[in-house]
Short mmCIF file of C-alpha atoms in Angstrom, two decimals:
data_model
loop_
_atom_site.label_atom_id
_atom_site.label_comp_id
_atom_site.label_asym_id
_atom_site.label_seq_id
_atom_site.Cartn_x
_atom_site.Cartn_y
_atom_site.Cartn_z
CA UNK D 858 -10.69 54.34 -94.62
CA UNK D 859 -13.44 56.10 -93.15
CA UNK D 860 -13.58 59.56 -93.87
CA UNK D 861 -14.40 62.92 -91.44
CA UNK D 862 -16.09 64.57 -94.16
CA UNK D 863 -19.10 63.33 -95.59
CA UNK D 864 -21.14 64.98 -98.41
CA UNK D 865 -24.85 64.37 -98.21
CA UNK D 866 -26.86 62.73 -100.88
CA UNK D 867 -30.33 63.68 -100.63
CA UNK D 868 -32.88 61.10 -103.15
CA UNK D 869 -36.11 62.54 -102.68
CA UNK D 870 -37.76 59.41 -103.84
CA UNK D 871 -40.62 61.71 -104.98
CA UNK D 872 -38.53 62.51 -108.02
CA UNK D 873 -35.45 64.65 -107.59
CA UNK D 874 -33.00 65.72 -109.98
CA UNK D 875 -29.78 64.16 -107.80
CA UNK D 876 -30.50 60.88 -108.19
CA UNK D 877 -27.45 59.22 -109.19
CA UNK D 878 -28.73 56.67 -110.94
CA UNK D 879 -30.75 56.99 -114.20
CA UNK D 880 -32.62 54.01 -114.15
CA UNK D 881 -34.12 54.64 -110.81
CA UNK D 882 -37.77 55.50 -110.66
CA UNK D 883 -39.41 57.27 -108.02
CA UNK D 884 -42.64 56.67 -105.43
CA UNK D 885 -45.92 56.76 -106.78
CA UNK D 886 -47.34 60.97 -106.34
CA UNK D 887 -49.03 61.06 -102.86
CA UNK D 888 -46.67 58.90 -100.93
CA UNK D 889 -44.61 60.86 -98.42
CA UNK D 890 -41.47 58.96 -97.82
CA UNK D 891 -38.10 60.16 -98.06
CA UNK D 892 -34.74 58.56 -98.49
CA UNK D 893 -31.60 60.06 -97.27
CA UNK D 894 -28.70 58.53 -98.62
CA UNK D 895 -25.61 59.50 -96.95
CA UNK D 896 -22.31 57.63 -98.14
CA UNK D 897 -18.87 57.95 -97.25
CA UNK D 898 -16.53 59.76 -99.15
CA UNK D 899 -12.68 60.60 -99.15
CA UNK D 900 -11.99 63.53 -96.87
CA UNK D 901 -9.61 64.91 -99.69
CA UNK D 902 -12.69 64.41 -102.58
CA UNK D 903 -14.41 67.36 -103.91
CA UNK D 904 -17.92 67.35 -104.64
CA UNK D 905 -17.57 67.74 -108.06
CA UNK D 906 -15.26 64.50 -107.63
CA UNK D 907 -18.52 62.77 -105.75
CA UNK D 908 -21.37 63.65 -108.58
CA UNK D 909 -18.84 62.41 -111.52
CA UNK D 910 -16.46 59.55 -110.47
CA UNK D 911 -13.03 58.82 -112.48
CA UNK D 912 -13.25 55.87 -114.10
CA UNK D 913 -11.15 53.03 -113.11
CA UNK D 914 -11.31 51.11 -109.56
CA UNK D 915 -12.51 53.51 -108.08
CA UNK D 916 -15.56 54.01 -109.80
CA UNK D 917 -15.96 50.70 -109.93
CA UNK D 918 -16.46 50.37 -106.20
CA UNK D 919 -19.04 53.73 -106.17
CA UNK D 920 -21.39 52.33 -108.41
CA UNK D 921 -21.28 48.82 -106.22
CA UNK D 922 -22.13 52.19 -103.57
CA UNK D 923 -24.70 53.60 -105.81
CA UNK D 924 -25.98 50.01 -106.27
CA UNK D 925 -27.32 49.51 -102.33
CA UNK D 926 -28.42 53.02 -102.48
CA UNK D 927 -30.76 52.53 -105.47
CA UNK D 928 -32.04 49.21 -104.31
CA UNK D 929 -33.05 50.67 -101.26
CA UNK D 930 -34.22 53.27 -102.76
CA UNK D 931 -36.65 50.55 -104.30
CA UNK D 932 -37.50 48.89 -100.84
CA UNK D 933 -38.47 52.02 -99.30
CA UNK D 934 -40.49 52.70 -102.87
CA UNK D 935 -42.21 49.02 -101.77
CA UNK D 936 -41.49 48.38 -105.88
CA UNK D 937 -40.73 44.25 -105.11
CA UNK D 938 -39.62 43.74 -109.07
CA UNK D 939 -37.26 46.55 -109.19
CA UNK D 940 -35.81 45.84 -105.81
CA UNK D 941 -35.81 42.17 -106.63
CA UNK D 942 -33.39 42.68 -109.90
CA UNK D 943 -30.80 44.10 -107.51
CA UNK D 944 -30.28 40.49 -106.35
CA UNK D 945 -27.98 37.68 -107.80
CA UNK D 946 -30.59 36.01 -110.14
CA UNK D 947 -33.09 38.35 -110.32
CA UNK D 948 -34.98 38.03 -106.63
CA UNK D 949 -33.26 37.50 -102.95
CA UNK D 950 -33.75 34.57 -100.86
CA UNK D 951 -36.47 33.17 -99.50
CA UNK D 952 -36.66 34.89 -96.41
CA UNK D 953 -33.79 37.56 -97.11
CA UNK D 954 -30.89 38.16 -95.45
CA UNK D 955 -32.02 42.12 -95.17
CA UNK D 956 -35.75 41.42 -94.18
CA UNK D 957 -35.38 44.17 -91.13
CA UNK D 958 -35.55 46.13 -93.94
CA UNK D 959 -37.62 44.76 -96.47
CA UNK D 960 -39.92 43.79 -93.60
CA UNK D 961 -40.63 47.44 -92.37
CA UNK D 962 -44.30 48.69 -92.28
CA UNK D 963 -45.35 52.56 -92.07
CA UNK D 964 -41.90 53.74 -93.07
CA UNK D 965 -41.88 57.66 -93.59
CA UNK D 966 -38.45 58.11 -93.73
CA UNK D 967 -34.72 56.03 -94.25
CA UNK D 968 -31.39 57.70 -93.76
CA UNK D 969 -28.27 55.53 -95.60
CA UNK D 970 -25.03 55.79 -94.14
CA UNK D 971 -22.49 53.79 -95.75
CA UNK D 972 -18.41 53.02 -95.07
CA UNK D 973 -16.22 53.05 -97.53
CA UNK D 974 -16.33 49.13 -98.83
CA UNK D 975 -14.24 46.46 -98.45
CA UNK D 976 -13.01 44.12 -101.49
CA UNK D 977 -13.39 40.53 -100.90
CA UNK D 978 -11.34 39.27 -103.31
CA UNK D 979 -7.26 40.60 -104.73
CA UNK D 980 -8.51 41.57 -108.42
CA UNK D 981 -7.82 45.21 -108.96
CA UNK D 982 -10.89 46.27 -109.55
CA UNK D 983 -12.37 44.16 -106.91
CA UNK D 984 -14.91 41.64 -108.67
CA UNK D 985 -16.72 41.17 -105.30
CA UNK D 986 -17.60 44.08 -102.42
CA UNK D 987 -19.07 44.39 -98.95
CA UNK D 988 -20.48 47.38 -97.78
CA UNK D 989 -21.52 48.40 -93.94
CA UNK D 990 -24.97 50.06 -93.72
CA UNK D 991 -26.46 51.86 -91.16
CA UNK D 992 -29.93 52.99 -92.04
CA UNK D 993 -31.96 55.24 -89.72
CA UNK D 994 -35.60 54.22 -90.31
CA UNK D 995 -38.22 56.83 -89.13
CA UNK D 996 -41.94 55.36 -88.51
CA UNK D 997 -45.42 56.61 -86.71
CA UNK D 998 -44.42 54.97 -83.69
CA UNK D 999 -40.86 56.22 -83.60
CA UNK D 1000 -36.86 56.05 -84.86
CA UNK D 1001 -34.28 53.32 -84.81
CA UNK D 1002 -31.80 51.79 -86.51
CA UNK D 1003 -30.90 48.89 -88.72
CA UNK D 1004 -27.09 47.68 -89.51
CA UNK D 1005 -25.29 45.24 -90.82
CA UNK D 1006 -23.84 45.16 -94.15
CA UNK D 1007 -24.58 43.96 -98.11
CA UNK D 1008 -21.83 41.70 -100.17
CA UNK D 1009 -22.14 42.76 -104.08
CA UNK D 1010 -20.22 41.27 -106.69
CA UNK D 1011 -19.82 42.24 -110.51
CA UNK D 1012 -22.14 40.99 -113.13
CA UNK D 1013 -20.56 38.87 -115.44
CA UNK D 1014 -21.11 41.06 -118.37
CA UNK D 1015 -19.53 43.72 -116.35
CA UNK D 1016 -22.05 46.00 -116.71
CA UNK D 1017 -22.82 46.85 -113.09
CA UNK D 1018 -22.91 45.15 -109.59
CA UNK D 1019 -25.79 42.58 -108.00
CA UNK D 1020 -26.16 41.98 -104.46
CA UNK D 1021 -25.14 38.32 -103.50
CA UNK D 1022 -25.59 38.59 -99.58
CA UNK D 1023 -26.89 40.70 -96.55
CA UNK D 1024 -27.01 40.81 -93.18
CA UNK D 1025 -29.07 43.80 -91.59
CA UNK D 1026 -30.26 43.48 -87.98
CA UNK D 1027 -32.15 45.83 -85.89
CA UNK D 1028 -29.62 47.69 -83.57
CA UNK D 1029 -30.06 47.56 -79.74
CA UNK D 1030 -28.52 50.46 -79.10
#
């Protein structure tokens, strides 16, 4: 369900103090772009509800969230290795699936905007996730858009999620 009401996550990838995950490192001092992560949320969630999920499913499915948000995060940051060890196996394919994005030069800005994800299996939690992206990418030479979506499943230790599959195109419209 995608909700009216969406709370803003800022990641000032210059090192801000709301970055939701703790092992994500920030852009090298001097480098001036900014990611704006903005992901859906439950119109009936609080903020206080956003910062610090329950545990349980639904938890489970935000840190799958928080997952596409760091790794991009990482692509924007240009850091190959860390965005690399999002993917199943420790690097994407050979030409990945998201190369629109991993592909863009001169980037001074990305805006995330997620939906809510879908499972892809029947476990409860959901072992495997996709997620719908839109990401507003703003360069010298102008603004547009990139959708499409990423498909994350859990690690088998169960200690967080890894990105299987994408498919991000540029948007015509």
């Amino acid at each position: 369900m995608r909700g009216s009401w969406m709370l803003p996550l800022i990641l000032l990838v210059g090192g801000c103090s709301c970055e939701r995950r703790p092992d994500a490192e920030t852009v090298p001092a001097g480098t001036d772009v900014q990611v704006v992560a903005t992901p859906a949320v439950d119109s009936q969630a609080t903020p206080a509800a956003v910062a610090a999920p329950a545990p349980g499913p639904a938890s489970s499915v935000s840190d799958a969230v928080s997952t596409v948000h760091a790794y991009l995060a990482a692509v924007a940051a240009k850091d190959w290795p860390k965005a690399d060890a999002y993917w199943s196996g420790g690097k994407p394919p050979p030409r990945p699936d998201d190369f629109s994005v991993r592909g863009v030069e001169d980037l001074q800005s990305m805006r995330i905007n997620n939906e809510s994800p879908t499972p892809l299996d029947r476990d409860s939690p959901p072992q495997s996730v996709e997620i719908p992206v839109t990401i507003r990418v703003r360069k010298q030479t102008g603004v547009y858009e990139i959708r499409g979506w990423y498909r994350l499943r859990r690690k088998i230790a169960g200690d967080g999620w890894e990105i299987t599959s994408a498919s991000m195109q540029p948007s015509m419209g």
